[in-house]
Coordinates of C-alpha atoms in Angstrom, one line a residue:
Chain A
M1 CA 90.5 122.3 103.5
L2 CA 88.4 119.8 101.7
N3 CA 89.6 121.4 98.5
L4 CA 93.2 120.8 99.5
V5 CA 92.7 117.2 100.3
Y6 CA 90.9 116.8 96.8
C7 CA 94.0 118.5 95.3
E8 CA 96.4 115.8 97.1
I9 CA 94.2 113.1 95.9
L10 CA 94.3 114.7 92.4
K11 CA 98.0 114.4 92.6
L12 CA 97.8 110.6 93.0
K13 CA 96.1 110.1 89.6
N14 CA 98.1 107.6 87.7
A15 CA 100.6 107.5 90.4
K16 CA 102.4 104.0 90.7
M17 CA 102.6 104.5 94.4
V18 CA 98.8 103.9 94.8
G19 CA 99.0 100.4 93.2
L20 CA 102.2 99.4 95.0
S21 CA 100.7 100.5 98.4
V22 CA 97.7 98.3 97.5
M23 CA 99.9 95.6 96.6
G24 CA 101.8 95.9 99.8
A25 CA 98.6 96.1 101.8
M26 CA 97.8 92.7 100.3
A27 CA 100.9 91.0 101.1
V28 CA 99.7 90.0 104.7
P29 CA 96.3 88.5 103.4
V30 CA 98.3 86.4 100.7
M31 CA 101.0 85.2 103.3
M32 CA 98.3 84.3 105.6
F33 CA 96.3 82.3 103.0
L34 CA 99.4 80.4 102.0
E35 CA 100.3 79.6 105.6
A36 CA 96.9 78.4 106.2
I37 CA 97.0 76.1 103.0
Q38 CA 100.4 74.8 104.1
V39 CA 99.2 73.9 107.6
H40 CA 96.1 72.2 106.3
F41 CA 98.1 69.9 104.2
E42 CA 100.6 69.1 106.9
H43 CA 97.8 69.0 109.7
P44 CA 94.6 68.2 108.1
E45 CA 92.9 67.7 111.4
Q46 CA 93.4 71.3 112.3
V47 CA 90.4 73.6 111.8
F48 CA 90.9 77.4 111.7
A49 CA 88.7 80.1 112.9
L50 CA 88.3 83.2 111.1
A51 CA 89.1 85.2 114.3
D52 CA 92.3 83.3 114.7
I53 CA 93.5 84.3 111.2
Y54 CA 92.7 87.9 111.9
D55 CA 94.3 87.8 115.4
D56 CA 97.5 86.4 113.8
S57 CA 97.7 88.8 110.9
L58 CA 97.4 91.7 113.4
L59 CA 101.0 91.4 114.3
Y60 CA 102.1 91.7 110.6
V61 CA 99.6 94.5 109.8
M62 CA 100.6 96.7 112.7
L63 CA 104.2 95.9 113.4
L64 CA 105.8 94.7 110.1
V65 CA 104.6 94.6 106.5
N66 CA 101.8 97.3 106.6
T67 CA 104.0 99.5 108.8
M68 CA 106.7 99.5 106.1
V69 CA 103.9 100.4 103.5
Y70 CA 102.5 103.2 105.6
V71 CA 105.9 104.8 106.0
A72 CA 106.7 104.4 102.3
V73 CA 103.5 106.2 101.5
T74 CA 104.3 108.9 104.2
A75 CA 107.7 109.4 102.6
Y76 CA 106.3 109.5 99.1
L77 CA 103.7 112.2 100.0
F78 CA 106.0 114.3 101.8
S79 CA 108.9 114.1 99.7
R80 CA 107.5 114.1 96.3
E81 CA 107.0 117.8 96.1
Y82 CA 111.1 118.1 96.5
E83 CA 111.8 115.2 94.2
E84 CA 109.6 116.6 91.5
K85 CA 110.6 120.3 92.3
T86 CA 106.9 121.3 92.4
L87 CA 107.2 123.5 95.6
K88 CA 108.4 126.4 93.5
T89 CA 105.3 126.1 91.5
I90 CA 102.9 125.6 94.4
L91 CA 104.2 127.9 97.1
P92 CA 103.7 131.1 95.1
L93 CA 100.0 130.4 94.8
P94 CA 97.7 132.0 97.5
V95 CA 97.7 129.0 99.7
L96 CA 99.2 128.9 103.2
R97 CA 102.0 126.4 103.8
V98 CA 100.3 125.2 107.0
K99 CA 97.1 124.3 105.0
L100 CA 99.3 122.5 102.4
L101 CA 100.6 120.2 105.3
F102 CA 97.3 119.8 106.8
G103 CA 96.0 118.5 103.4
K104 CA 98.9 116.2 103.2
F105 CA 98.4 114.6 106.6
I106 CA 94.7 114.2 106.1
T107 CA 95.3 112.5 102.8
L108 CA 97.8 110.2 104.7
F109 CA 95.4 109.4 107.4
L110 CA 92.7 108.5 104.6
W111 CA 95.3 106.5 102.8
T112 CA 96.5 104.7 106.0
V113 CA 92.8 103.7 106.8
V114 CA 92.1 102.5 103.4
L115 CA 95.1 100.4 103.3
S116 CA 94.1 98.9 106.6
V117 CA 90.6 98.2 105.2
V118 CA 92.3 96.7 102.1
S119 CA 94.2 94.2 104.3
W120 CA 91.0 93.4 106.3
G121 CA 89.2 92.8 103.0
G122 CA 92.1 90.8 101.5
I123 CA 91.9 88.4 104.6
L124 CA 88.2 88.3 104.3
I125 CA 88.2 87.2 100.6
F126 CA 91.0 84.6 101.1
S127 CA 89.4 83.3 104.1
G128 CA 86.1 83.0 102.3
C129 CA 87.9 81.1 99.6
Y130 CA 89.6 78.8 102.2
S131 CA 86.2 78.3 104.0
V132 CA 84.4 77.3 100.8
V133 CA 87.3 74.8 100.0
F134 CA 88.4 73.4 103.5
G135 CA 86.1 75.0 106.0
L136 CA 86.5 77.6 108.4
E137 CA 85.0 78.3 112.0
G138 CA 83.4 81.5 112.9
F139 CA 82.9 82.8 109.5
E140 CA 80.1 85.1 110.6
L141 CA 79.1 88.8 110.1
S142 CA 79.7 89.7 113.6
V143 CA 83.1 88.5 113.6
I144 CA 83.9 90.2 110.4
L145 CA 82.7 93.6 111.5
Q146 CA 84.4 93.2 114.9
W147 CA 87.8 92.8 113.1
L148 CA 87.0 95.7 110.6
V149 CA 86.7 98.0 113.5
C150 CA 89.8 96.6 115.0
F151 CA 91.9 97.0 111.8
V152 CA 90.7 100.5 111.2
A153 CA 91.4 101.5 114.7
G154 CA 94.8 99.7 114.3
G155 CA 95.5 101.8 111.3
I156 CA 94.5 105.0 113.0
L157 CA 97.0 104.1 115.8
V158 CA 99.8 103.4 113.2
F159 CA 99.1 106.8 111.6
L160 CA 99.7 108.4 115.0
T161 CA 103.2 106.9 115.4
I162 CA 104.4 107.6 111.7
S163 CA 104.4 111.4 111.8
P164 CA 108.0 111.5 112.6
Y165 CA 108.7 109.8 109.2
A166 CA 107.0 112.7 107.6
Y167 CA 109.5 115.0 109.0
L168 CA 112.4 112.7 107.9
A169 CA 111.2 112.7 104.4
E170 CA 110.9 116.5 104.4
K171 CA 114.1 116.9 106.0
T172 CA 116.1 114.5 103.7
K173 CA 114.0 115.4 100.7
G174 CA 113.6 111.7 99.7
I175 CA 112.2 108.4 100.5
V176 CA 115.6 106.5 101.3
A177 CA 116.2 107.7 104.8
P178 CA 112.7 107.0 106.1
M179 CA 112.9 103.5 104.6
I180 CA 116.2 102.7 106.2
V181 CA 114.9 103.9 109.6
V182 CA 111.5 102.1 109.3
A183 CA 113.5 98.9 108.5
V184 CA 115.4 99.3 111.7
M185 CA 112.3 100.3 113.7
V186 CA 110.5 97.0 112.4
M187 CA 113.3 94.9 113.7
G188 CA 112.8 96.7 117.0
N189 CA 108.9 95.9 116.7
A190 CA 109.8 92.2 116.1
A191 CA 112.2 92.1 118.9
L192 CA 109.9 93.7 121.5
C193 CA 106.4 92.7 120.5
N194 CA 106.6 89.7 123.0
Q195 CA 108.5 91.8 125.8
K196 CA 106.8 93.7 128.6
F197 CA 109.3 96.5 127.8
G198 CA 107.4 96.8 124.5
A199 CA 104.7 98.8 126.3
L200 CA 107.3 101.8 126.4
Y201 CA 108.1 101.4 122.7
P202 CA 105.4 103.5 121.0
W203 CA 105.3 101.4 117.7
V204 CA 104.8 98.3 119.7
S205 CA 102.6 99.8 122.5
T206 CA 99.8 100.6 119.8
Y207 CA 99.8 96.9 118.9
L208 CA 99.6 95.6 122.5
L209 CA 96.6 98.0 123.1
M210 CA 94.9 96.5 120.2
K211 CA 95.6 92.9 121.4
G212 CA 94.4 94.0 124.9
E213 CA 97.7 93.2 126.4
L214 CA 98.9 96.6 127.3
A215 CA 97.4 96.6 130.8
G216 CA 99.0 93.2 131.5
S217 CA 102.6 94.7 130.7
G218 CA 103.3 95.9 134.1
Y219 CA 103.6 99.6 133.0
P220 CA 101.0 102.1 133.4
V221 CA 98.6 102.4 130.5
W222 CA 98.8 106.2 130.6
L223 CA 102.6 106.0 130.3
S224 CA 102.5 103.9 127.1
L225 CA 99.7 106.1 125.5
G226 CA 101.4 109.3 126.7
L227 CA 104.7 108.1 124.9
V228 CA 102.6 107.5 121.6
V229 CA 100.8 111.0 121.8
M230 CA 104.1 112.6 122.6
L231 CA 105.9 110.9 119.6
S232 CA 103.0 112.0 117.4
I233 CA 103.0 115.6 118.5
F234 CA 106.8 115.6 118.0
G235 CA 106.4 114.4 114.5
Y236 CA 103.7 117.0 113.6
A237 CA 105.5 119.8 115.2
A238 CA 108.7 119.1 113.6
T239 CA 107.1 118.7 110.1
F240 CA 105.2 121.8 110.4
S241 CA 108.1 123.9 112.1
Y242 CA 110.5 122.8 109.3
F243 CA 108.3 123.3 106.4
L244 CA 107.0 126.9 107.7
R245 CA 110.4 128.0 108.1
E246 CA 112.3 126.5 105.0
D247 CA 113.9 128.5 102.3
L248 CA 113.5 126.8 98.9
K249 CA 117.1 127.0 97.5
Chain B
M1 CA 105.6 156.6 88.2
D2 CA 103.5 153.7 89.6
Y3 CA 105.6 150.7 90.6
I4 CA 104.4 147.1 91.1
V5 CA 107.4 145.9 92.6
V6 CA 109.8 147.6 94.8
T7 CA 112.4 146.3 97.0
E8 CA 114.0 148.3 99.8
D9 CA 117.5 147.2 100.8
L10 CA 116.8 143.7 100.3
A11 CA 119.4 141.3 101.5
K12 CA 119.9 137.4 101.8
N13 CA 122.6 135.9 103.8
Y14 CA 123.6 132.2 103.4
G15 CA 126.1 130.9 105.7
G16 CA 127.4 134.2 106.8
S17 CA 127.9 135.7 103.3
D18 CA 125.5 137.9 101.5
V19 CA 124.2 136.4 98.2
V20 CA 122.0 139.4 97.7
S21 CA 122.6 142.9 99.4
Q22 CA 121.1 146.3 99.5
V23 CA 119.0 145.6 96.4
N24 CA 116.7 148.6 95.7
L25 CA 114.8 147.6 92.6
H26 CA 111.8 149.3 90.9
V27 CA 109.4 147.7 88.5
P28 CA 107.2 150.2 86.8
K29 CA 103.6 149.1 86.3
G30 CA 102.7 147.7 82.9
R31 CA 106.2 147.5 81.7
V32 CA 108.8 144.6 81.0
Y33 CA 111.8 144.7 83.4
G34 CA 114.8 142.6 82.2
L35 CA 116.9 141.5 85.1
L36 CA 120.5 140.7 84.0
G37 CA 123.5 139.2 85.7
R38 CA 125.9 136.4 85.3
N39 CA 125.3 133.0 87.0
G40 CA 125.3 133.5 90.8
A41 CA 124.7 137.3 90.6
G42 CA 121.6 136.8 92.7
K43 CA 118.8 137.2 90.3
T44 CA 117.0 134.0 91.1
T45 CA 117.3 134.6 94.9
V46 CA 115.8 138.2 94.4
M47 CA 112.9 136.7 92.5
K48 CA 112.5 133.7 95.0
M49 CA 112.1 136.3 97.8
M50 CA 109.5 138.2 95.9
L51 CA 107.5 134.8 95.7
N52 CA 107.9 134.0 99.3
L53 CA 110.1 131.0 98.4
V54 CA 113.0 132.4 100.4
K55 CA 112.7 134.7 103.3
P56 CA 114.8 137.8 103.2
T57 CA 117.5 138.5 105.9
R58 CA 117.1 142.2 105.7
G59 CA 115.0 144.8 104.0
R60 CA 111.4 144.4 102.5
I61 CA 109.4 143.8 99.2
L62 CA 106.5 145.9 98.2
L63 CA 104.2 144.2 95.7
F64 CA 101.3 146.2 94.5
G65 CA 102.2 148.9 97.1
K66 CA 101.9 146.1 100.0
D67 CA 104.5 144.3 102.0
N68 CA 104.6 140.8 100.5
G69 CA 104.3 139.2 104.0
T70 CA 101.0 141.0 105.1
D71 CA 98.2 139.5 102.8
P72 CA 99.7 136.8 100.8
R73 CA 96.2 135.5 99.5
E74 CA 95.3 138.8 97.9
I75 CA 98.7 139.6 96.5
Y76 CA 99.6 136.2 95.1
H77 CA 96.5 135.8 93.1
K78 CA 97.7 138.6 91.0
I79 CA 101.1 136.9 90.1
G80 CA 102.1 134.2 87.7
S81 CA 105.7 132.9 87.9
I82 CA 108.3 130.7 86.6
I83 CA 111.4 129.9 88.6
E84 CA 114.3 128.3 86.7
S85 CA 112.9 124.9 85.1
P86 CA 109.3 124.5 85.8
G87 CA 108.3 121.7 88.3
F88 CA 105.2 119.7 87.7
Y89 CA 103.7 116.3 88.7
D90 CA 105.2 113.6 86.6
N91 CA 102.3 111.3 86.6
L92 CA 99.9 113.9 85.5
T93 CA 99.1 115.4 82.0
A94 CA 99.5 119.1 81.2
Y95 CA 95.8 119.4 81.6
D96 CA 95.6 117.6 85.1
N97 CA 98.7 119.6 86.2
L98 CA 96.9 122.9 85.3
R99 CA 93.6 121.7 86.9
L100 CA 95.5 121.1 90.1
L101 CA 97.0 124.6 90.1
Q102 CA 93.5 126.2 89.3
C103 CA 92.1 123.9 92.0
L104 CA 94.6 125.1 94.7
R105 CA 93.6 128.5 93.5
G106 CA 90.0 127.7 94.3
K107 CA 89.0 128.1 90.6
K108 CA 87.0 125.4 88.9
D109 CA 86.9 127.0 85.2
T110 CA 88.1 124.4 82.8
R111 CA 87.8 126.5 79.8
S112 CA 90.8 128.7 80.7
I113 CA 93.0 125.4 80.8
I114 CA 91.9 124.5 77.4
D115 CA 92.5 128.1 76.1
V116 CA 96.0 128.4 77.7
L117 CA 97.2 125.0 76.5
E118 CA 96.2 126.3 72.8
T119 CA 98.2 129.4 73.5
V120 CA 101.3 127.6 74.2
N121 CA 100.5 124.8 71.6
L122 CA 100.2 121.8 74.1
S123 CA 96.4 121.3 73.4
K124 CA 97.3 118.0 71.4
E125 CA 99.2 116.6 74.2
T126 CA 96.2 115.3 76.0
K127 CA 97.4 111.8 77.2
K128 CA 101.2 112.3 77.7
P129 CA 102.2 112.5 81.3
F130 CA 104.5 115.4 82.2
S131 CA 107.5 112.9 82.7
D132 CA 107.4 112.2 79.0
Y133 CA 107.6 115.8 77.9
S134 CA 110.6 117.3 76.1
L135 CA 112.4 120.2 77.8
G136 CA 110.7 122.6 75.5
M137 CA 107.2 121.3 76.3
K138 CA 107.9 121.4 80.0
Q139 CA 109.0 125.1 79.7
R140 CA 105.9 125.8 77.6
L141 CA 103.7 124.2 80.2
G142 CA 105.4 126.4 82.9
I143 CA 104.5 129.5 80.9
A144 CA 100.9 128.2 80.5
A145 CA 100.8 127.7 84.4
A146 CA 102.1 131.4 84.9
I147 CA 99.6 133.0 82.6
I148 CA 96.6 130.9 83.0
H149 CA 94.9 133.0 85.8
E150 CA 95.7 136.4 83.9
P151 CA 98.1 137.7 86.3
E152 CA 98.8 141.4 86.7
L153 CA 102.4 140.5 87.4
L154 CA 104.6 137.9 85.8
I155 CA 107.9 136.9 87.4
L156 CA 109.9 134.9 85.0
D157 CA 113.1 133.3 85.7
E158 CA 114.9 132.1 82.3
P159 CA 111.5 131.4 80.8
I160 CA 113.0 130.7 77.4
N161 CA 115.4 128.0 78.5
G162 CA 115.3 124.8 76.3
L163 CA 113.0 126.4 73.7
D164 CA 113.8 126.1 70.0
P165 CA 113.7 129.2 68.0
I166 CA 110.2 129.0 67.0
G167 CA 109.2 128.5 70.6
I168 CA 111.2 131.5 71.7
S169 CA 109.6 133.5 69.0
I170 CA 106.0 132.5 70.1
I171 CA 106.8 133.2 73.7
R172 CA 108.4 136.6 72.9
S173 CA 105.4 137.6 71.0
L174 CA 103.2 136.3 73.8
L175 CA 104.9 138.3 76.4
I176 CA 104.8 141.5 74.3
K177 CA 101.3 141.0 73.7
L178 CA 100.4 140.5 77.5
S179 CA 102.4 143.6 78.3
R180 CA 101.1 145.9 75.6
E181 CA 97.4 144.8 75.3
R182 CA 96.7 143.6 78.9
G183 CA 99.2 145.9 80.8
T184 CA 100.9 142.9 82.4
T185 CA 103.8 143.9 84.2
I186 CA 106.8 141.4 83.6
L187 CA 109.8 140.9 85.4
I188 CA 112.1 138.5 83.3
S189 CA 115.7 137.3 83.7
S190 CA 117.4 135.5 80.9
H191 CA 120.7 134.7 79.5
A192 CA 119.5 135.5 76.1
L193 CA 120.4 139.3 75.9
N194 CA 119.1 139.7 72.5
E195 CA 115.8 138.5 73.7
I196 CA 115.7 140.9 76.5
E197 CA 116.8 143.5 74.4
Q198 CA 113.8 142.9 72.3
I199 CA 111.1 143.0 74.8
A200 CA 112.5 144.9 77.8
D201 CA 111.4 148.5 78.8
V202 CA 113.8 148.8 81.8
I203 CA 117.0 146.9 82.4
G204 CA 118.5 146.1 85.9
V205 CA 121.9 144.6 86.1
M206 CA 123.0 142.6 89.1
Q207 CA 126.6 141.7 89.9
N208 CA 127.8 139.8 93.1
G209 CA 124.5 140.3 94.8
N210 CA 124.1 144.0 94.1
L211 CA 121.9 145.9 91.6
I212 CA 124.6 148.0 90.0
E213 CA 122.4 149.5 87.2
E214 CA 118.8 150.3 86.6
V215 CA 118.0 152.0 83.4
D216 CA 115.3 152.8 81.0
M217 CA 115.8 151.0 77.7
E218 CA 115.1 154.3 75.8
K219 CA 117.8 156.1 77.5
L220 CA 120.2 153.2 77.1
R221 CA 119.6 153.0 73.3
Q222 CA 120.4 156.6 73.3
R223 CA 123.6 155.9 75.3
M224 CA 124.6 153.0 73.1
R225 CA 127.2 154.0 70.4
I226 CA 126.7 153.9 66.7
Y227 CA 130.0 153.3 65.0
T228 CA 131.3 152.5 61.4
R229 CA 133.5 149.5 60.8
F230 CA 135.9 149.5 57.8
A231 CA 137.5 146.4 56.5
V232 CA 140.8 147.6 55.4
S233 CA 144.0 146.0 53.8
D234 CA 146.5 147.5 56.4
T235 CA 145.1 148.6 59.8
A236 CA 148.2 150.3 61.1
K237 CA 148.6 152.3 58.2
A238 CA 144.9 153.3 58.0
A239 CA 145.1 154.2 61.7
G240 CA 147.9 156.4 61.0
I241 CA 146.0 158.3 58.3
I242 CA 143.0 158.6 60.3
K243 CA 144.9 160.1 63.2
A244 CA 146.5 162.5 60.9
R245 CA 143.5 163.7 58.9
F246 CA 140.7 163.3 61.2
P247 CA 141.9 163.9 64.7
D248 CA 138.5 164.3 66.0
F249 CA 137.2 160.9 65.2
A250 CA 138.1 158.3 67.9
C251 CA 139.4 155.1 66.1
S252 CA 140.3 151.6 67.2
V253 CA 141.6 148.5 65.6
E254 CA 139.5 145.2 65.9
D255 CA 141.2 141.9 64.8
E256 CA 143.6 142.3 62.0
N257 CA 141.5 143.8 59.4
Y258 CA 138.9 145.9 60.9
L259 CA 139.0 149.6 62.0
L260 CA 136.2 150.9 64.2
M261 CA 135.5 154.6 64.1
N262 CA 132.9 156.9 65.9
T263 CA 131.8 158.8 62.9
K264 CA 128.6 160.2 61.6
P265 CA 127.4 158.2 58.4
A266 CA 127.7 161.2 56.3
A267 CA 131.5 161.4 56.9
N268 CA 132.1 157.8 55.8
S269 CA 132.5 158.4 52.0
V270 CA 135.0 161.1 52.7
I271 CA 137.1 158.7 55.1
N272 CA 136.8 156.0 52.4
K273 CA 138.2 158.4 49.8
T274 CA 141.1 159.4 52.0
L275 CA 142.0 155.9 52.9
V276 CA 142.1 154.9 49.2
E277 CA 144.0 157.8 48.2
G278 CA 146.6 157.0 50.9
G279 CA 147.0 153.6 49.5
V280 CA 144.8 151.6 51.9
G281 CA 142.3 149.2 50.2
V282 CA 138.7 149.2 51.7
T283 CA 136.7 146.2 51.1
E284 CA 133.7 146.9 53.5
I285 CA 132.0 149.6 55.2
A286 CA 129.3 148.9 57.9
I287 CA 127.5 151.0 60.2
C288 CA 127.0 149.1 63.5
E289 CA 125.1 149.7 66.7
E290 CA 126.5 148.6 70.0
T291 CA 124.5 145.7 71.6
L292 CA 123.1 145.1 74.9
E293 CA 125.6 142.4 75.3
A294 CA 128.5 144.8 74.6
Y295 CA 126.9 147.2 77.1
F296 CA 126.6 144.5 79.7
A297 CA 130.0 143.3 79.3
E298 CA 131.4 146.6 79.6
L299 CA 129.3 147.3 82.8
I300 CA 130.3 144.2 84.7
G301 CA 134.0 144.6 83.6
G302 CA 134.3 142.1 80.9
G303 CA 133.1 138.6 80.5
K304 CA 130.0 137.2 79.0
I305 CA 126.7 136.5 80.8
A306 CA 126.7 132.7 81.0

């Protein structure tokens, strides 16, 4: 299996998608930095805390910007074999189809976690710059590490909810349909992130879980998490089932 | 005879209609099998089923004597293939694409990559990504990928598409060498009938999803007619003379100036003399052999392969 993951990573050599996804993951840190500077000049008396910046950015990372980046990565990983017509070269090799898909999902998992760390690191770097120039409260190792864990955990939770996009990319053999669907879903995220009903919307409930607000939503935590798990299993099952049965016309 | 590929009543149905039906194909060990047929005859679908890219609706495929679904790991190590235009990763170089395929096979040997790139004349393209390759270069990389692991069976669907004459000649020599020296069994389909004619030992012809003929090339050559073509000044008059003086020789008129006759070469001087004495001018006499293309056109009821 390690060999297959290595092969998936080798496929990404010189791929523009790698750079684009890193730029996408850096969008939130840049936005947060620009917002902090704007607020500083409008309200010089206001002093930010590092934890507040991380806390505010979690919404963008888990529900808006990074979600779209993760789905773009998913669609790229699962549709490129169709778009570049490489399946007819790869499938006659003595490798099981199920292992090829496992290799892709593991690579997606690693990519998602790395991008979450990139966003975390970007915020850290920009906050460091801000701290040097304007001052920042709570710029401490314990806070930094606490939010590293939070971002990685958030990335893993988002990874669980994007498996249906892998199926969609496979089924439509392209990146367009998943991107249209995620744009709609992100609007749903924005609408429901402040609603109690969001606890039943798997893409929002993971965010509420990381914020520690899931229990306060009024819905049973097991129900919210159960929906996340069911969505994830549906995505995997549909992706594997389709790929294993598919005829390459 | 030992067969490397055997299909038994192989069929594939799409949307209620059979695109391949009841195909019983036999590819002998160590020989080159040319699979012919017009577009849509079902050649590619048969090859895809052999490679597990498409699942048969009915029938079964035996590769190396084993059902192709039983032990894919063991069987597919021995096979190299190209199906239509080869597909590779656009962002990777030829070397990296081949390294990836070797890696998926669980092999880490890089010497074979360098050697095979030299064989197909791509060793100098070290930095160019696949997306910048010409059609011919892509095709040559496809052939490199098919032969890099020294397979016992090559399944090649239109492998010379997009190649220039020199490229075709190189690949033809390579395939002949693989078959004659290494004993590689080759199943090849191509629209270039003259190429198939030069390398194939056995021919299979498909039409409308059926295998309508499977014949040894030697037997086919014996079957192919040798005839004489006379360029004459008056074909009607010449045909009349031939019918009257040589009733045993079949004769037909081609175009306005040519008369085709099933004769023995030794009889040509007598026929020539008779025609000239009968007042017919003869400007050319040529001994011709029927081509695979003519045989093919006759077999499928007229029309060309494309």
